[in-house]
């Protein structure tokens, strides 16, 4: 690491999203936290006090004092903050999803392209050893021909009255509910493992919580090779176990402990594989513990961002990755609204 790399200072733009706390822990502990800006002054000053960093009421003031930024604002503000950073050529780490709708995500992609901006999309599943194990199994074909994949990703915060009053459940600020906020993780994992699907059917429901955004979303993606994947998301998953299932002609692979519904109640045997064509015909446990169970799951985005900046390496997760997942979710919303199968372009 060069002395120039060690001197990089990172500004955090907004603490609207809680993940700003995890990222700021990394930047603070590495002596890189240049300061904090937030349009909510009380929220920003509180964060600045907790992390021992200066608070800047003026955004341009902070942008002029840092070498990169991490954006954790309300999703609807992502595009304007990326543009502000791009005007100064500052590398960007952006909270998921890329934007509150596809048009805004496309604007962010255009901004990144026009300014040749170093941009990293936050998808923490990419840094979990379990995800890499899944990818290895898929790429090597060890599971045989896959016919069905099921992913459940969500949380139980919707059962807390306080959460139901936050910006996450306001459509104008968040863009959507469980399908966008939580489903984007599953969409990225599916696209990372199998590429962009061809089409999608979906349903959404507001019945459990009665919010203006959906508390439940189910999307069924299909690929040209016949693979089908079910993505189920919710704000009300209080308890569950297996959250990833891969069914192949040679083996079945199950994963638990990687979401809030199973992290605290599943204690062992997080990854299991059943090989249909070999003996013994019983579940075998793979010696892997998900990062979400170990801890510092969301910290990995900040660590990877800093590592890429310091080494001069490309961003490990790109704006194209973010846009690909956004297209999947946008098509799912359209499919649900129109009650039909929708092609994913």
JSON list of N, CA and C in Angstrom, two decimals, residues 27-86:
[
{"chain": "A", "resi": 27, "resn": "UNK", "atom": "N", "xyz": [-14.28, 2.50, 8.27]},
{"chain": "A", "resi": 27, "resn": "UNK", "atom": "CA", "xyz": [-13.53, 3.72, 7.91]},
{"chain": "A", "resi": 27, "resn": "UNK", "atom": "C", "xyz": [-12.89, 4.36, 9.14]},
{"chain": "A", "resi": 28, "resn": "UNK", "atom": "N", "xyz": [-13.61, 4.38, 10.26]},
{"chain": "A", "resi": 28, "resn": "UNK", "atom": "CA", "xyz": [-13.06, 4.94, 11.50]},
{"chain": "A", "resi": 28, "resn": "UNK", "atom": "C", "xyz": [-11.87, 4.12, 11.98]},
{"chain": "A", "resi": 29, "resn": "UNK", "atom": "N", "xyz": [-12.03, 2.81, 12.02]},
{"chain": "A", "resi": 29, "resn": "UNK", "atom": "CA", "xyz": [-10.98, 1.95, 12.56]},
{"chain": "A", "resi": 29, "resn": "UNK", "atom": "C", "xyz": [-9.72, 1.99, 11.70]},
{"chain": "A", "resi": 30, "resn": "UNK", "atom": "N", "xyz": [-9.88, 2.31, 10.42]},
{"chain": "A", "resi": 30, "resn": "UNK", "atom": "CA", "xyz": [-8.71, 2.42, 9.53]},
{"chain": "A", "resi": 30, "resn": "UNK", "atom": "C", "xyz": [-8.20, 3.87, 9.44]},
{"chain": "A", "resi": 31, "resn": "UNK", "atom": "N", "xyz": [-8.79, 4.76, 10.22]},
{"chain": "A", "resi": 31, "resn": "UNK", "atom": "CA", "xyz": [-8.35, 6.14, 10.20]},
{"chain": "A", "resi": 31, "resn": "UNK", "atom": "C", "xyz": [-8.68, 6.86, 8.91]},
{"chain": "A", "resi": 32, "resn": "UNK", "atom": "N", "xyz": [-9.78, 6.48, 8.27]},
{"chain": "A", "resi": 32, "resn": "UNK", "atom": "CA", "xyz": [-10.12, 7.03, 6.96]},
{"chain": "A", "resi": 32, "resn": "UNK", "atom": "C", "xyz": [-11.38, 7.89, 6.96]},
{"chain": "A", "resi": 33, "resn": "UNK", "atom": "N", "xyz": [-12.08, 7.96, 8.06]},
{"chain": "A", "resi": 33, "resn": "UNK", "atom": "CA", "xyz": [-13.37, 8.64, 8.08]},
{"chain": "A", "resi": 33, "resn": "UNK", "atom": "C", "xyz": [-13.18, 10.15, 8.04]},
{"chain": "A", "resi": 34, "resn": "UNK", "atom": "N", "xyz": [-13.42, 10.75, 6.86]},
{"chain": "A", "resi": 34, "resn": "UNK", "atom": "CA", "xyz": [-13.16, 12.18, 6.67]},
{"chain": "A", "resi": 34, "resn": "UNK", "atom": "C", "xyz": [-14.24, 13.04, 7.31]},
{"chain": "A", "resi": 35, "resn": "UNK", "atom": "N", "xyz": [-15.44, 12.54, 7.33]},
{"chain": "A", "resi": 35, "resn": "UNK", "atom": "CA", "xyz": [-16.53, 13.32, 7.88]},
{"chain": "A", "resi": 35, "resn": "UNK", "atom": "C", "xyz": [-17.87, 12.76, 7.46]},
{"chain": "A", "resi": 36, "resn": "UNK", "atom": "N", "xyz": [-18.92, 13.38, 7.95]},
{"chain": "A", "resi": 36, "resn": "UNK", "atom": "CA", "xyz": [-20.29, 12.90, 7.72]},
{"chain": "A", "resi": 36, "resn": "UNK", "atom": "C", "xyz": [-21.14, 14.08, 7.27]},
{"chain": "A", "resi": 37, "resn": "UNK", "atom": "N", "xyz": [-21.93, 13.84, 6.25]},
{"chain": "A", "resi": 37, "resn": "UNK", "atom": "CA", "xyz": [-22.96, 14.79, 5.84]},
{"chain": "A", "resi": 37, "resn": "UNK", "atom": "C", "xyz": [-24.31, 14.10, 5.90]},
{"chain": "A", "resi": 38, "resn": "UNK", "atom": "N", "xyz": [-25.33, 14.83, 6.30]},
{"chain": "A", "resi": 38, "resn": "UNK", "atom": "CA", "xyz": [-26.68, 14.29, 6.30]},
{"chain": "A", "resi": 38, "resn": "UNK", "atom": "C", "xyz": [-27.65, 15.46, 6.17]},
{"chain": "A", "resi": 39, "resn": "UNK", "atom": "N", "xyz": [-28.69, 15.29, 5.33]},
{"chain": "A", "resi": 39, "resn": "UNK", "atom": "CA", "xyz": [-29.68, 16.36, 5.22]},
{"chain": "A", "resi": 39, "resn": "UNK", "atom": "C", "xyz": [-30.54, 16.45, 6.47]},
{"chain": "A", "resi": 40, "resn": "UNK", "atom": "N", "xyz": [-30.53, 15.40, 7.28]},
{"chain": "A", "resi": 40, "resn": "UNK", "atom": "CA", "xyz": [-31.16, 15.42, 8.60]},
{"chain": "A", "resi": 40, "resn": "UNK", "atom": "C", "xyz": [-30.06, 15.79, 9.61]},
{"chain": "A", "resi": 41, "resn": "UNK", "atom": "N", "xyz": [-30.04, 17.04, 10.01]},
{"chain": "A", "resi": 41, "resn": "UNK", "atom": "CA", "xyz": [-28.94, 17.54, 10.83]},
{"chain": "A", "resi": 41, "resn": "UNK", "atom": "C", "xyz": [-28.79, 16.77, 12.14]},
{"chain": "A", "resi": 42, "resn": "UNK", "atom": "N", "xyz": [-29.90, 16.51, 12.82]},
{"chain": "A", "resi": 42, "resn": "UNK", "atom": "CA", "xyz": [-29.83, 15.80, 14.10]},
{"chain": "A", "resi": 42, "resn": "UNK", "atom": "C", "xyz": [-29.27, 14.40, 13.91]},
{"chain": "A", "resi": 43, "resn": "UNK", "atom": "N", "xyz": [-29.71, 13.73, 12.87]},
{"chain": "A", "resi": 43, "resn": "UNK", "atom": "CA", "xyz": [-29.22, 12.37, 12.60]},
{"chain": "A", "resi": 43, "resn": "UNK", "atom": "C", "xyz": [-27.74, 12.39, 12.27]},
{"chain": "A", "resi": 44, "resn": "UNK", "atom": "N", "xyz": [-27.33, 13.36, 11.46]},
{"chain": "A", "resi": 44, "resn": "UNK", "atom": "CA", "xyz": [-25.92, 13.44, 11.08]},
{"chain": "A", "resi": 44, "resn": "UNK", "atom": "C", "xyz": [-25.02, 13.81, 12.24]},
{"chain": "A", "resi": 45, "resn": "UNK", "atom": "N", "xyz": [-25.47, 14.73, 13.07]},
{"chain": "A", "resi": 45, "resn": "UNK", "atom": "CA", "xyz": [-24.66, 15.13, 14.23]},
{"chain": "A", "resi": 45, "resn": "UNK", "atom": "C", "xyz": [-24.54, 13.99, 15.23]},
{"chain": "A", "resi": 46, "resn": "UNK", "atom": "N", "xyz": [-25.60, 13.23, 15.40]},
{"chain": "A", "resi": 46, "resn": "UNK", "atom": "CA", "xyz": [-25.54, 12.07, 16.29]},
{"chain": "A", "resi": 46, "resn": "UNK", "atom": "C", "xyz": [-24.51, 11.08, 15.80]},
{"chain": "A", "resi": 47, "resn": "UNK", "atom": "N", "xyz": [-24.52, 10.80, 14.47]},
{"chain": "A", "resi": 47, "resn": "UNK", "atom": "CA", "xyz": [-23.55, 9.86, 13.90]},
{"chain": "A", "resi": 47, "resn": "UNK", "atom": "C", "xyz": [-22.13, 10.39, 14.06]},
{"chain": "A", "resi": 48, "resn": "UNK", "atom": "N", "xyz": [-21.95, 11.67, 13.81]},
{"chain": "A", "resi": 48, "resn": "UNK", "atom": "CA", "xyz": [-20.63, 12.27, 13.92]},
{"chain": "A", "resi": 48, "resn": "UNK", "atom": "C", "xyz": [-20.09, 12.15, 15.34]},
{"chain": "A", "resi": 49, "resn": "UNK", "atom": "N", "xyz": [-20.96, 12.33, 16.33]},
{"chain": "A", "resi": 49, "resn": "UNK", "atom": "CA", "xyz": [-20.55, 12.20, 17.73]},
{"chain": "A", "resi": 49, "resn": "UNK", "atom": "C", "xyz": [-20.16, 10.76, 18.04]},
{"chain": "A", "resi": 50, "resn": "UNK", "atom": "N", "xyz": [-20.96, 9.83, 17.57]},
{"chain": "A", "resi": 50, "resn": "UNK", "atom": "CA", "xyz": [-20.70, 8.42, 17.87]},
{"chain": "A", "resi": 50, "resn": "UNK", "atom": "C", "xyz": [-19.41, 7.92, 17.22]},
{"chain": "A", "resi": 51, "resn": "UNK", "atom": "N", "xyz": [-19.08, 8.46, 16.04]},
{"chain": "A", "resi": 51, "resn": "UNK", "atom": "CA", "xyz": [-17.90, 7.97, 15.33]},
{"chain": "A", "resi": 51, "resn": "UNK", "atom": "C", "xyz": [-16.71, 8.93, 15.42]},
{"chain": "A", "resi": 52, "resn": "UNK", "atom": "N", "xyz": [-16.84, 9.99, 16.19]},
{"chain": "A", "resi": 52, "resn": "UNK", "atom": "CA", "xyz": [-15.72, 10.91, 16.39]},
{"chain": "A", "resi": 52, "resn": "UNK", "atom": "C", "xyz": [-15.25, 11.56, 15.11]},
{"chain": "A", "resi": 53, "resn": "UNK", "atom": "N", "xyz": [-16.22, 11.94, 14.26]},
{"chain": "A", "resi": 53, "resn": "UNK", "atom": "CA", "xyz": [-15.90, 12.55, 12.97]},
{"chain": "A", "resi": 53, "resn": "UNK", "atom": "C", "xyz": [-16.59, 13.90, 12.86]},
{"chain": "A", "resi": 54, "resn": "UNK", "atom": "N", "xyz": [-16.05, 14.80, 12.06]},
{"chain": "A", "resi": 54, "resn": "UNK", "atom": "CA", "xyz": [-16.71, 16.10, 11.88]},
{"chain": "A", "resi": 54, "resn": "UNK", "atom": "C", "xyz": [-18.02, 15.97, 11.09]},
{"chain": "A", "resi": 55, "resn": "UNK", "atom": "N", "xyz": [-19.01, 16.75, 11.48]},
{"chain": "A", "resi": 55, "resn": "UNK", "atom": "CA", "xyz": [-20.27, 16.80, 10.74]},
{"chain": "A", "resi": 55, "resn": "UNK", "atom": "C", "xyz": [-20.27, 18.03, 9.84]},
{"chain": "A", "resi": 56, "resn": "UNK", "atom": "N", "xyz": [-20.69, 17.85, 8.59]},
{"chain": "A", "resi": 56, "resn": "UNK", "atom": "CA", "xyz": [-20.74, 18.94, 7.63]},
{"chain": "A", "resi": 56, "resn": "UNK", "atom": "C", "xyz": [-22.18, 19.18, 7.22]},
{"chain": "A", "resi": 57, "resn": "UNK", "atom": "N", "xyz": [-22.68, 20.37, 7.49]},
{"chain": "A", "resi": 57, "resn": "UNK", "atom": "CA", "xyz": [-24.04, 20.70, 7.05]},
{"chain": "A", "resi": 57, "resn": "UNK", "atom": "C", "xyz": [-24.08, 20.93, 5.55]},
{"chain": "A", "resi": 58, "resn": "UNK", "atom": "N", "xyz": [-22.96, 21.35, 4.98]},
{"chain": "A", "resi": 58, "resn": "UNK", "atom": "CA", "xyz": [-22.88, 21.63, 3.56]},
{"chain": "A", "resi": 58, "resn": "UNK", "atom": "C", "xyz": [-22.24, 20.45, 2.84]},
{"chain": "A", "resi": 59, "resn": "UNK", "atom": "N", "xyz": [-22.95, 19.89, 1.87]},
{"chain": "A", "resi": 59, "resn": "UNK", "atom": "CA", "xyz": [-22.45, 18.71, 1.17]},
{"chain": "A", "resi": 59, "resn": "UNK", "atom": "C", "xyz": [-21.16, 19.00, 0.42]},
{"chain": "A", "resi": 60, "resn": "UNK", "atom": "N", "xyz": [-21.11, 20.13, -0.28]},
{"chain": "A", "resi": 60, "resn": "UNK", "atom": "CA", "xyz": [-19.91, 20.44, -1.05]},
{"chain": "A", "resi": 60, "resn": "UNK", "atom": "C", "xyz": [-18.69, 20.61, -0.17]},
{"chain": "A", "resi": 61, "resn": "UNK", "atom": "N", "xyz": [-18.90, 21.08, 1.04]},
{"chain": "A", "resi": 61, "resn": "UNK", "atom": "CA", "xyz": [-17.79, 21.23, 1.98]},
{"chain": "A", "resi": 61, "resn": "UNK", "atom": "C", "xyz": [-17.14, 19.88, 2.27]},
{"chain": "A", "resi": 62, "resn": "UNK", "atom": "N", "xyz": [-17.96, 18.86, 2.53]},
{"chain": "A", "resi": 62, "resn": "UNK", "atom": "CA", "xyz": [-17.40, 17.53, 2.79]},
{"chain": "A", "resi": 62, "resn": "UNK", "atom": "C", "xyz": [-16.79, 16.94, 1.53]},
{"chain": "A", "resi": 63, "resn": "UNK", "atom": "N", "xyz": [-17.45, 17.11, 0.39]},
{"chain": "A", "resi": 63, "resn": "UNK", "atom": "CA", "xyz": [-16.92, 16.55, -0.86]},
{"chain": "A", "resi": 63, "resn": "UNK", "atom": "C", "xyz": [-15.55, 17.13, -1.18]},
{"chain": "A", "resi": 64, "resn": "UNK", "atom": "N", "xyz": [-15.32, 18.36, -0.77]},
{"chain": "A", "resi": 64, "resn": "UNK", "atom": "CA", "xyz": [-14.01, 18.97, -1.01]},
{"chain": "A", "resi": 64, "resn": "UNK", "atom": "C", "xyz": [-12.94, 18.52, -0.05]},
{"chain": "A", "resi": 65, "resn": "UNK", "atom": "N", "xyz": [-13.31, 17.75, 0.95]},
{"chain": "A", "resi": 65, "resn": "UNK", "atom": "CA", "xyz": [-12.35, 17.34, 1.98]},
{"chain": "A", "resi": 65, "resn": "UNK", "atom": "C", "xyz": [-12.12, 15.82, 2.01]},
{"chain": "A", "resi": 66, "resn": "UNK", "atom": "N", "xyz": [-12.67, 15.10, 1.04]},
{"chain": "A", "resi": 66, "resn": "UNK", "atom": "CA", "xyz": [-12.48, 13.64, 1.05]},
{"chain": "A", "resi": 66, "resn": "UNK", "atom": "C", "xyz": [-12.04, 13.15, -0.32]},
{"chain": "A", "resi": 67, "resn": "UNK", "atom": "N", "xyz": [-11.60, 11.89, -0.35]},
{"chain": "A", "resi": 67, "resn": "UNK", "atom": "CA", "xyz": [-11.09, 11.28, -1.58]},
{"chain": "A", "resi": 67, "resn": "UNK", "atom": "C", "xyz": [-12.05, 10.26, -2.16]},
{"chain": "A", "resi": 68, "resn": "UNK", "atom": "N", "xyz": [-13.11, 9.93, -1.43]},
{"chain": "A", "resi": 68, "resn": "UNK", "atom": "CA", "xyz": [-14.12, 8.97, -1.88]},
{"chain": "A", "resi": 68, "resn": "UNK", "atom": "C", "xyz": [-15.33, 9.13, -0.97]},
{"chain": "A", "resi": 69, "resn": "UNK", "atom": "N", "xyz": [-16.46, 8.59, -1.41]},
{"chain": "A", "resi": 69, "resn": "UNK", "atom": "CA", "xyz": [-17.67, 8.70, -0.60]},
{"chain": "A", "resi": 69, "resn": "UNK", "atom": "C", "xyz": [-18.40, 7.37, -0.53]},
{"chain": "A", "resi": 70, "resn": "UNK", "atom": "N", "xyz": [-19.14, 7.21, 0.57]},
{"chain": "A", "resi": 70, "resn": "UNK", "atom": "CA", "xyz": [-20.03, 6.06, 0.75]},
{"chain": "A", "resi": 70, "resn": "UNK", "atom": "C", "xyz": [-21.43, 6.62, 0.98]},
{"chain": "A", "resi": 71, "resn": "UNK", "atom": "N", "xyz": [-22.38, 6.20, 0.15]},
{"chain": "A", "resi": 71, "resn": "UNK", "atom": "CA", "xyz": [-23.73, 6.78, 0.14]},
{"chain": "A", "resi": 71, "resn": "UNK", "atom": "C", "xyz": [-24.72, 5.83, 0.78]},
{"chain": "A", "resi": 72, "resn": "UNK", "atom": "N", "xyz": [-25.37, 6.31, 1.86]},
{"chain": "A", "resi": 72, "resn": "UNK", "atom": "CA", "xyz": [-26.36, 5.51, 2.59]},
{"chain": "A", "resi": 72, "resn": "UNK", "atom": "C", "xyz": [-27.63, 6.32, 2.82]},
{"chain": "A", "resi": 73, "resn": "UNK", "atom": "N", "xyz": [-28.02, 7.11, 1.85]},
{"chain": "A", "resi": 73, "resn": "UNK", "atom": "CA", "xyz": [-29.20, 7.94, 1.97]},
{"chain": "A", "resi": 73, "resn": "UNK", "atom": "C", "xyz": [-30.47, 7.14, 1.71]},
{"chain": "A", "resi": 74, "resn": "UNK", "atom": "N", "xyz": [-31.63, 7.81, 1.81]},
{"chain": "A", "resi": 74, "resn": "UNK", "atom": "CA", "xyz": [-32.86, 7.22, 1.30]},
{"chain": "A", "resi": 74, "resn": "UNK", "atom": "C", "xyz": [-32.63, 6.87, -0.17]},
{"chain": "A", "resi": 75, "resn": "UNK", "atom": "N", "xyz": [-33.20, 5.78, -0.62]},
{"chain": "A", "resi": 75, "resn": "UNK", "atom": "CA", "xyz": [-32.90, 5.27, -1.95]},
{"chain": "A", "resi": 75, "resn": "UNK", "atom": "C", "xyz": [-33.23, 6.29, -3.04]},
{"chain": "A", "resi": 76, "resn": "UNK", "atom": "N", "xyz": [-34.25, 7.09, -2.85]},
{"chain": "A", "resi": 76, "resn": "UNK", "atom": "CA", "xyz": [-34.65, 8.06, -3.87]},
{"chain": "A", "resi": 76, "resn": "UNK", "atom": "C", "xyz": [-33.60, 9.14, -4.08]},
{"chain": "A", "resi": 77, "resn": "UNK", "atom": "N", "xyz": [-32.64, 9.29, -3.16]},
{"chain": "A", "resi": 77, "resn": "UNK", "atom": "CA", "xyz": [-31.62, 10.33, -3.26]},
{"chain": "A", "resi": 77, "resn": "UNK", "atom": "C", "xyz": [-30.31, 9.81, -3.83]},
{"chain": "A", "resi": 78, "resn": "UNK", "atom": "N", "xyz": [-30.24, 8.52, -4.14]},
{"chain": "A", "resi": 78, "resn": "UNK", "atom": "CA", "xyz": [-28.99, 7.95, -4.62]},
{"chain": "A", "resi": 78, "resn": "UNK", "atom": "C", "xyz": [-28.46, 8.67, -5.86]},
{"chain": "A", "resi": 79, "resn": "UNK", "atom": "N", "xyz": [-29.33, 8.89, -6.84]},
{"chain": "A", "resi": 79, "resn": "UNK", "atom": "CA", "xyz": [-28.87, 9.45, -8.12]},
{"chain": "A", "resi": 79, "resn": "UNK", "atom": "C", "xyz": [-28.25, 10.83, -7.93]},
{"chain": "A", "resi": 80, "resn": "UNK", "atom": "N", "xyz": [-28.89, 11.70, -7.17]},
{"chain": "A", "resi": 80, "resn": "UNK", "atom": "CA", "xyz": [-28.36, 13.05, -7.01]},
{"chain": "A", "resi": 80, "resn": "UNK", "atom": "C", "xyz": [-27.04, 13.06, -6.25]},
{"chain": "A", "resi": 81, "resn": "UNK", "atom": "N", "xyz": [-26.87, 12.15, -5.30]},
{"chain": "A", "resi": 81, "resn": "UNK", "atom": "CA", "xyz": [-25.62, 12.10, -4.55]},
{"chain": "A", "resi": 81, "resn": "UNK", "atom": "C", "xyz": [-24.49, 11.48, -5.37]},
{"chain": "A", "resi": 82, "resn": "UNK", "atom": "N", "xyz": [-24.82, 10.48, -6.18]},
{"chain": "A", "resi": 82, "resn": "UNK", "atom": "CA", "xyz": [-23.81, 9.94, -7.09]},
{"chain": "A", "resi": 82, "resn": "UNK", "atom": "C", "xyz": [-23.35, 11.03, -8.06]},
{"chain": "A", "resi": 83, "resn": "UNK", "atom": "N", "xyz": [-24.29, 11.81, -8.58]},
{"chain": "A", "resi": 83, "resn": "UNK", "atom": "CA", "xyz": [-23.93, 12.89, -9.50]},
{"chain": "A", "resi": 83, "resn": "UNK", "atom": "C", "xyz": [-23.06, 13.94, -8.83]},
{"chain": "A", "resi": 84, "resn": "UNK", "atom": "N", "xyz": [-23.36, 14.25, -7.57]},
{"chain": "A", "resi": 84, "resn": "UNK", "atom": "CA", "xyz": [-22.54, 15.23, -6.84]},
{"chain": "A", "resi": 84, "resn": "UNK", "atom": "C", "xyz": [-21.11, 14.73, -6.68]},
{"chain": "A", "resi": 85, "resn": "UNK", "atom": "N", "xyz": [-20.97, 13.44, -6.35]},
{"chain": "A", "resi": 85, "resn": "UNK", "atom": "CA", "xyz": [-19.63, 12.87, -6.22]},
{"chain": "A", "resi": 85, "resn": "UNK", "atom": "C", "xyz": [-18.92, 12.80, -7.56]},
{"chain": "A", "resi": 86, "resn": "UNK", "atom": "N", "xyz": [-19.67, 12.47, -8.61]},
{"chain": "A", "resi": 86, "resn": "UNK", "atom": "CA", "xyz": [-19.07, 12.33, -9.95]},
{"chain": "A", "resi": 86, "resn": "UNK", "atom": "C", "xyz": [-18.51, 13.65, -10.45]}
]
